[in-house]
Amino acid sequence: MPTGVHLHAARRRPTVLLALAVHLLLAGVSLAGCASEESPTEPPEPAGGSPTPARADGARDDLAALAAAAQDRHLTAQYTLTTDDGSTRTITMTNANDGSWRVDVPGWALGGTVDVSLVSTAEGLFQCTLPSAARPEPSGCVRLGDPDDTIPRRLDPRVQHPFTDWLDVLTDRQAPLAVSVSRPLPDSTGTCYSVESTSASLNPPLDVGIYCYDADGTPTAVRTAFGTLRLAGPPVAAPATVQLTGPVTEGEPVDVATPTPGESSADPTPTP
């Protein structure tokens, strides 16, 4: 081949290679543009139906909003309490308009022989005994402490917590809790949430379990260590404030334990 032809081909080779590189670069840009126009694929749900972090955060936010609505929900409502041994009783819970509250728990104290009421007002926290068919004595009350004081476990029926201080924990996003949507409890309405503790504390801020609320913040069911509470009927309007069931005395409060034979049980009922 003539020398001129070789020189001409050698001069064209860089130009051809440059054109090919530009073509590949433009093709890559075009493909990247097409890929960016496609909608992103949703991440697969974890095996076993466990919530993704985004869904878990959503459940925590939803429960916090319902708990905040429950704090503003003033009502009187009756709940059926079913315990592990299968026994049932009717709990009456009142959240008054001024922030005071009262819970009546039949058959709780002294081995199930005494009906009690816990009452929290601006003057303090009180335990009152209630008259019943088995114990017709007049009602009397004993002051346990200030309204926000912790109740000793032996004096604490615990059924009032889902309506009072545990609502503060459920609305606190810094509380060590893991929240997910749960299957509804039997005979419950609204939305139910499973609440677990993420702390190894010996005194967790609330009992783990299942908490159910209607859209307006009405607690409809709770299942924790003390048993299962279910709303027994439509709530009614709350009073302006709650009242003690009897006069305050200097007696001792009654606790959950059954008194041993021959032991005199403490009784806040005033002597006529």
mmCIF file of C-alpha atoms in Angstrom:
data_model
loop_
_atom_site.group_PDB
_atom_site.id
_atom_site.type_symbol
_atom_site.label_atom_id
_atom_site.label_comp_id
_atom_site.label_asym_id
_atom_site.label_seq_id
_atom_site.Cartn_x
_atom_site.Cartn_y
_atom_site.Cartn_z
ATOM 1 C CA MET A 1 0.000 0.000 0.000
ATOM 2 C CA PRO A 2 1.369 3.492 -0.673
ATOM 3 C CA THR A 3 2.902 5.333 2.186
ATOM 4 C CA GLY A 4 0.331 8.138 1.896
ATOM 5 C CA VAL A 5 -2.523 5.730 2.546
ATOM 6 C CA HIS A 6 -0.910 4.518 5.756
ATOM 7 C CA LEU A 7 -0.395 8.035 6.971
ATOM 8 C CA HIS A 8 -4.010 8.945 6.164
ATOM 9 C CA ALA A 9 -5.357 5.952 8.126
ATOM 10 C CA ALA A 10 -3.140 6.705 11.098
ATOM 11 C CA ARG A 11 -4.403 10.268 11.180
ATOM 12 C CA ARG A 12 -8.056 9.110 11.138
ATOM 13 C CA ARG A 13 -7.697 6.531 13.957
ATOM 14 C CA PRO A 14 -7.718 9.063 16.907
ATOM 15 C CA THR A 15 -10.726 10.794 15.375
ATOM 16 C CA VAL A 16 -12.660 7.519 15.124
ATOM 17 C CA LEU A 17 -11.796 6.519 18.675
ATOM 18 C CA LEU A 18 -12.861 9.939 19.982
ATOM 19 C CA ALA A 19 -16.193 9.705 18.162
ATOM 20 C CA LEU A 20 -16.778 6.219 19.575
ATOM 21 C CA ALA A 21 -16.059 7.427 23.142
ATOM 22 C CA VAL A 22 -18.479 10.351 22.756
ATOM 23 C CA HIS A 23 -21.165 7.977 21.435
ATOM 24 C CA LEU A 24 -20.763 5.619 24.415
ATOM 25 C CA LEU A 25 -20.844 8.539 26.847
ATOM 26 C CA LEU A 26 -24.079 9.898 25.344
ATOM 27 C CA ALA A 27 -25.635 6.431 25.403
ATOM 28 C CA GLY A 28 -24.798 6.074 29.123
ATOM 29 C CA VAL A 29 -26.352 9.438 29.924
ATOM 30 C CA SER A 30 -29.503 8.450 28.024
ATOM 31 C CA LEU A 31 -29.834 5.161 29.902
ATOM 32 C CA ALA A 32 -29.291 6.877 33.265
ATOM 33 C CA GLY A 33 -32.007 9.392 32.408
ATOM 34 C CA CYS A 34 -34.451 6.631 31.571
ATOM 35 C CA ALA A 35 -33.664 4.834 34.810
ATOM 36 C CA SER A 36 -34.176 7.986 36.871
ATOM 37 C CA GLU A 37 -37.663 8.474 35.373
ATOM 38 C CA GLU A 38 -38.808 5.071 36.654
ATOM 39 C CA SER A 39 -40.582 5.044 40.051
ATOM 40 C CA PRO A 40 -38.457 3.573 42.830
ATOM 41 C CA THR A 41 -39.313 0.066 43.894
ATOM 42 C CA GLU A 42 -40.885 -0.294 47.343
ATOM 43 C CA PRO A 43 -38.636 -2.222 49.714
ATOM 44 C CA PRO A 44 -39.942 -5.712 50.422
ATOM 45 C CA GLU A 45 -41.691 -6.225 53.734
ATOM 46 C CA PRO A 46 -39.590 -8.206 56.195
ATOM 47 C CA ALA A 47 -40.421 -11.868 56.617
ATOM 48 C CA GLY A 48 -42.992 -12.605 59.273
ATOM 49 C CA GLY A 49 -44.864 -9.330 58.815
ATOM 50 C CA SER A 50 -42.579 -7.305 61.101
ATOM 51 C CA PRO A 51 -43.023 -3.567 60.550
ATOM 52 C CA THR A 52 -40.360 -1.612 58.716
ATOM 53 C CA PRO A 53 -38.776 1.260 60.655
ATOM 54 C CA ALA A 54 -40.964 3.782 58.821
ATOM 55 C CA ARG A 55 -44.127 1.845 59.674
ATOM 56 C CA ALA A 56 -43.000 1.420 63.286
ATOM 57 C CA ASP A 57 -42.438 5.170 63.587
ATOM 58 C CA GLY A 58 -45.883 5.734 62.099
ATOM 59 C CA ALA A 59 -47.491 3.445 64.679
ATOM 60 C CA ARG A 60 -45.650 5.240 67.477
ATOM 61 C CA ASP A 61 -46.867 8.607 66.179
ATOM 62 C CA ASP A 62 -50.444 7.367 65.801
ATOM 63 C CA LEU A 63 -50.519 5.919 69.321
ATOM 64 C CA ALA A 64 -49.031 9.108 70.762
ATOM 65 C CA ALA A 65 -51.748 11.154 69.061
ATOM 66 C CA LEU A 66 -54.507 8.891 70.420
ATOM 67 C CA ALA A 67 -53.002 8.973 73.917
ATOM 68 C CA ALA A 68 -52.912 12.777 73.753
ATOM 69 C CA ALA A 69 -56.589 12.755 72.773
ATOM 70 C CA ALA A 70 -57.289 10.414 75.705
ATOM 71 C CA GLN A 71 -55.670 12.928 78.069
ATOM 72 C CA ASP A 72 -58.226 15.491 76.914
ATOM 73 C CA ARG A 73 -61.107 13.001 77.056
ATOM 74 C CA HIS A 74 -63.241 13.670 80.141
ATOM 75 C CA LEU A 75 -65.758 10.903 80.729
ATOM 76 C CA THR A 76 -67.281 8.367 83.050
ATOM 77 C CA ALA A 77 -67.124 4.828 81.707
ATOM 78 C CA GLN A 78 -67.479 1.263 82.891
ATOM 79 C CA TYR A 79 -64.993 -1.435 81.930
ATOM 80 C CA THR A 80 -65.115 -5.173 82.382
ATOM 81 C CA LEU A 81 -61.917 -6.449 83.996
ATOM 82 C CA THR A 82 -61.033 -10.082 83.311
ATOM 83 C CA THR A 83 -58.079 -11.482 85.243
ATOM 84 C CA ASP A 84 -55.904 -14.511 84.566
ATOM 85 C CA ASP A 85 -58.010 -16.752 86.796
ATOM 86 C CA GLY A 86 -61.080 -16.005 84.648
ATOM 87 C CA SER A 87 -62.869 -13.843 87.226
ATOM 88 C CA THR A 88 -64.567 -10.668 86.049
ATOM 89 C CA ARG A 89 -65.633 -7.452 87.715
ATOM 90 C CA THR A 90 -66.873 -4.063 86.583
ATOM 91 C CA ILE A 91 -64.500 -1.110 86.948
ATOM 92 C CA THR A 92 -65.866 2.437 86.891
ATOM 93 C CA MET A 93 -63.451 5.129 85.735
ATOM 94 C CA THR A 94 -64.154 8.871 85.938
ATOM 95 C CA ASN A 95 -61.905 11.568 84.474
ATOM 96 C CA ALA A 96 -63.453 14.847 85.598
ATOM 97 C CA ASN A 97 -63.291 18.150 83.778
ATOM 98 C CA ASP A 98 -60.949 19.700 86.349
ATOM 99 C CA GLY A 99 -58.341 16.923 85.998
ATOM 100 C CA SER A 100 -59.362 14.979 89.101
ATOM 101 C CA TRP A 101 -60.128 11.288 88.674
ATOM 102 C CA ARG A 102 -61.650 8.335 90.487
ATOM 103 C CA VAL A 103 -61.644 4.577 89.872
ATOM 104 C CA ASP A 104 -63.934 2.144 91.703
ATOM 105 C CA VAL A 105 -62.641 -1.433 91.992
ATOM 106 C CA PRO A 106 -65.038 -3.952 93.560
ATOM 107 C CA GLY A 107 -63.665 -6.920 95.476
ATOM 108 C CA TRP A 108 -60.029 -5.854 95.324
ATOM 109 C CA ALA A 109 -58.788 -5.455 98.912
ATOM 110 C CA LEU A 110 -58.336 -8.001 101.699
ATOM 111 C CA GLY A 111 -58.501 -11.049 99.489
ATOM 112 C CA GLY A 112 -61.468 -9.834 97.459
ATOM 113 C CA THR A 113 -63.701 -8.961 100.402
ATOM 114 C CA VAL A 114 -63.530 -5.153 100.265
ATOM 115 C CA ASP A 115 -64.493 -2.750 97.481
ATOM 116 C CA VAL A 116 -62.178 0.230 97.143
ATOM 117 C CA SER A 117 -61.998 3.505 95.303
ATOM 118 C CA LEU A 118 -58.891 5.496 94.407
ATOM 119 C CA VAL A 119 -59.508 9.229 94.174
ATOM 120 C CA SER A 120 -57.081 11.929 93.033
ATOM 121 C CA THR A 121 -57.979 15.562 93.635
ATOM 122 C CA ALA A 122 -56.065 18.791 94.154
ATOM 123 C CA GLU A 123 -55.951 17.945 97.869
ATOM 124 C CA GLY A 124 -54.177 14.629 97.375
ATOM 125 C CA LEU A 125 -54.471 10.958 96.537
ATOM 126 C CA PHE A 126 -56.940 8.955 98.617
ATOM 127 C CA GLN A 127 -58.033 5.371 99.087
ATOM 128 C CA CYS A 128 -61.665 4.924 100.116
ATOM 129 C CA THR A 129 -63.554 1.798 101.121
ATOM 130 C CA LEU A 130 -66.989 1.336 99.585
ATOM 131 C CA PRO A 131 -70.060 -0.183 101.193
ATOM 132 C CA SER A 132 -71.197 -3.478 99.705
ATOM 133 C CA ALA A 133 -73.662 -6.268 100.431
ATOM 134 C CA ALA A 134 -70.929 -8.242 102.168
ATOM 135 C CA ARG A 135 -69.620 -5.210 104.054
ATOM 136 C CA PRO A 136 -72.304 -2.577 104.643
ATOM 137 C CA GLU A 137 -70.199 -0.288 106.857
ATOM 138 C CA PRO A 138 -70.105 3.403 105.881
ATOM 139 C CA SER A 139 -67.403 4.550 103.497
ATOM 140 C CA GLY A 140 -64.230 6.189 104.756
ATOM 141 C CA CYS A 141 -61.091 7.521 103.090
ATOM 142 C CA VAL A 142 -57.378 7.645 103.902
ATOM 143 C CA ARG A 143 -54.938 10.084 102.323
ATOM 144 C CA LEU A 144 -52.084 8.242 100.582
ATOM 145 C CA GLY A 145 -50.055 11.295 99.565
ATOM 146 C CA ASP A 146 -49.911 14.061 97.000
ATOM 147 C CA PRO A 147 -51.820 13.724 93.711
ATOM 148 C CA ASP A 148 -48.717 12.633 91.757
ATOM 149 C CA ASP A 149 -47.201 10.363 94.420
ATOM 150 C CA THR A 150 -46.444 6.730 93.574
ATOM 151 C CA ILE A 151 -48.852 4.267 95.154
ATOM 152 C CA PRO A 152 -47.203 1.357 97.000
ATOM 153 C CA ARG A 153 -47.788 -1.841 95.040
ATOM 154 C CA ARG A 154 -49.676 -3.499 97.877
ATOM 155 C CA LEU A 155 -52.203 -0.640 97.693
ATOM 156 C CA ASP A 156 -52.255 -0.264 93.912
ATOM 157 C CA PRO A 157 -54.996 -2.008 91.869
ATOM 158 C CA ARG A 158 -53.177 -0.717 88.747
ATOM 159 C CA VAL A 159 -56.317 -0.518 86.624
ATOM 160 C CA GLN A 160 -56.265 3.295 86.813
ATOM 161 C CA HIS A 161 -52.854 3.673 85.167
ATOM 162 C CA PRO A 162 -53.970 3.290 81.509
ATOM 163 C CA PHE A 163 -56.242 6.294 82.072
ATOM 164 C CA THR A 164 -53.826 8.454 84.073
ATOM 165 C CA ASP A 165 -50.010 8.441 84.258
ATOM 166 C CA TRP A 166 -49.374 5.842 81.536
ATOM 167 C CA LEU A 167 -50.859 8.266 79.014
ATOM 168 C CA ASP A 168 -47.914 10.573 79.765
ATOM 169 C CA VAL A 169 -45.540 7.765 78.820
ATOM 170 C CA LEU A 170 -47.388 6.920 75.597
ATOM 171 C CA THR A 171 -47.194 10.546 74.451
ATOM 172 C CA ASP A 172 -43.477 10.839 75.279
ATOM 173 C CA ARG A 173 -41.420 10.087 72.162
ATOM 174 C CA GLN A 174 -38.297 9.708 74.331
ATOM 175 C CA ALA A 175 -39.788 6.876 76.382
ATOM 176 C CA PRO A 176 -38.044 3.511 75.732
ATOM 177 C CA LEU A 177 -40.958 1.888 73.895
ATOM 178 C CA ALA A 178 -41.420 -0.127 70.720
ATOM 179 C CA VAL A 179 -44.898 0.260 69.197
ATOM 180 C CA SER A 180 -46.589 -1.670 66.399
ATOM 181 C CA VAL A 181 -50.151 -2.113 65.205
ATOM 182 C CA SER A 182 -51.725 -5.191 66.781
ATOM 183 C CA ARG A 183 -54.653 -7.429 66.005
ATOM 184 C CA PRO A 184 -57.759 -6.112 67.787
ATOM 185 C CA LEU A 185 -58.514 -7.606 71.162
ATOM 186 C CA PRO A 186 -61.724 -9.676 71.213
ATOM 187 C CA ASP A 187 -64.847 -7.530 71.615
ATOM 188 C CA SER A 188 -62.840 -4.328 71.263
ATOM 189 C CA THR A 189 -63.292 -1.396 68.905
ATOM 190 C CA GLY A 190 -60.905 1.130 67.468
ATOM 191 C CA THR A 191 -57.224 0.522 66.745
ATOM 192 C CA CYS A 192 -54.996 -1.641 68.921
ATOM 193 C CA TYR A 193 -51.253 -1.258 69.425
ATOM 194 C CA SER A 194 -48.691 -3.610 70.878
ATOM 195 C CA VAL A 195 -46.373 -1.760 73.266
ATOM 196 C CA GLU A 196 -43.054 -3.277 74.330
ATOM 197 C CA SER A 197 -40.318 -1.858 76.510
ATOM 198 C CA THR A 198 -36.851 -1.408 75.016
ATOM 199 C CA SER A 199 -35.264 -0.859 78.418
ATOM 200 C CA ALA A 200 -33.964 -3.436 80.891
ATOM 201 C CA SER A 201 -35.103 -1.307 83.834
ATOM 202 C CA LEU A 202 -36.571 -3.109 86.827
ATOM 203 C CA ASN A 203 -39.202 -0.372 87.016
ATOM 204 C CA PRO A 204 -40.522 0.150 83.471
ATOM 205 C CA PRO A 205 -42.571 3.312 82.923
ATOM 206 C CA LEU A 206 -45.680 1.275 82.088
ATOM 207 C CA ASP A 207 -46.839 -2.313 81.699
ATOM 208 C CA VAL A 208 -46.155 -3.803 78.290
ATOM 209 C CA GLY A 209 -49.244 -5.083 76.546
ATOM 210 C CA ILE A 210 -51.930 -4.092 74.056
ATOM 211 C CA TYR A 211 -53.674 -0.713 74.121
ATOM 212 C CA CYS A 212 -56.781 0.057 72.043
ATOM 213 C CA TYR A 213 -58.385 3.455 71.346
ATOM 214 C CA ASP A 214 -61.272 4.854 69.364
ATOM 215 C CA ALA A 215 -60.537 7.727 67.013
ATOM 216 C CA ASP A 216 -61.671 10.285 69.618
ATOM 217 C CA GLY A 217 -59.164 8.983 72.180
ATOM 218 C CA THR A 218 -61.574 6.841 74.207
ATOM 219 C CA PRO A 219 -59.687 3.844 75.642
ATOM 220 C CA THR A 220 -61.673 0.809 74.504
ATOM 221 C CA ALA A 221 -59.497 -2.098 75.692
ATOM 222 C CA VAL A 222 -56.237 -2.767 77.510
ATOM 223 C CA ARG A 223 -54.424 -6.042 78.090
ATOM 224 C CA THR A 224 -51.488 -6.020 80.513
ATOM 225 C CA ALA A 225 -50.220 -8.035 83.479
ATOM 226 C CA PHE A 226 -53.187 -7.077 85.684
ATOM 227 C CA GLY A 227 -55.709 -8.512 83.181
ATOM 228 C CA THR A 228 -57.865 -7.294 80.318
ATOM 229 C CA LEU A 229 -60.080 -4.222 80.427
ATOM 230 C CA ARG A 230 -62.889 -3.846 77.863
ATOM 231 C CA LEU A 231 -65.250 -0.925 77.502
ATOM 232 C CA ALA A 232 -68.629 -2.206 78.722
ATOM 233 C CA GLY A 233 -70.841 0.494 77.213
ATOM 234 C CA PRO A 234 -70.885 3.999 75.786
ATOM 235 C CA PRO A 235 -69.171 6.552 78.064
ATOM 236 C CA VAL A 236 -71.197 9.364 79.591
ATOM 237 C CA ALA A 237 -70.280 12.972 80.288
ATOM 238 C CA ALA A 238 -67.830 13.585 83.105
ATOM 239 C CA PRO A 239 -68.682 15.653 86.174
ATOM 240 C CA ALA A 240 -66.980 18.948 86.891
ATOM 241 C CA THR A 241 -64.957 17.254 89.647
ATOM 242 C CA VAL A 242 -64.893 13.980 91.569
ATOM 243 C CA GLN A 243 -65.904 13.633 95.179
ATOM 244 C CA LEU A 244 -64.544 11.469 97.970
ATOM 245 C CA THR A 245 -66.899 8.656 98.906
ATOM 246 C CA GLY A 246 -66.699 9.434 102.627
ATOM 247 C CA PRO A 247 -64.906 11.448 105.296
ATOM 248 C CA VAL A 248 -61.113 11.392 105.582
ATOM 249 C CA THR A 249 -59.882 9.497 108.662
ATOM 250 C CA GLU A 250 -56.572 8.794 110.369
ATOM 251 C CA GLY A 251 -56.899 5.040 109.795
ATOM 252 C CA GLU A 252 -54.629 2.802 107.736
ATOM 253 C CA PRO A 253 -55.386 1.916 104.095
ATOM 254 C CA VAL A 254 -56.437 -1.617 103.207
ATOM 255 C CA ASP A 255 -54.227 -3.655 100.926
ATOM 256 C CA VAL A 256 -54.739 -6.522 98.518
ATOM 257 C CA ALA A 257 -53.562 -9.293 100.831
ATOM 258 C CA THR A 258 -55.895 -11.582 102.714
ATOM 259 C CA PRO A 259 -55.513 -11.086 106.473
ATOM 260 C CA THR A 260 -54.290 -14.107 108.390
ATOM 261 C CA PRO A 261 -56.651 -15.669 110.950
ATOM 262 C CA GLY A 262 -56.634 -13.697 114.185
ATOM 263 C CA GLU A 263 -54.986 -10.673 112.581
ATOM 264 C CA SER A 264 -56.942 -7.446 112.705
ATOM 265 C CA SER A 265 -57.203 -5.850 109.278
ATOM 266 C CA ALA A 266 -56.555 -2.145 108.894
ATOM 267 C CA ASP A 267 -59.783 -0.301 108.142
ATOM 268 C CA PRO A 268 -60.214 3.372 107.237
ATOM 269 C CA THR A 269 -63.935 3.322 108.051
ATOM 270 C CA PRO A 270 -64.671 5.925 110.735
ATOM 271 C CA THR A 271 -66.058 4.742 114.030
ATOM 272 C CA PRO A 272 -69.675 5.964 114.498
#
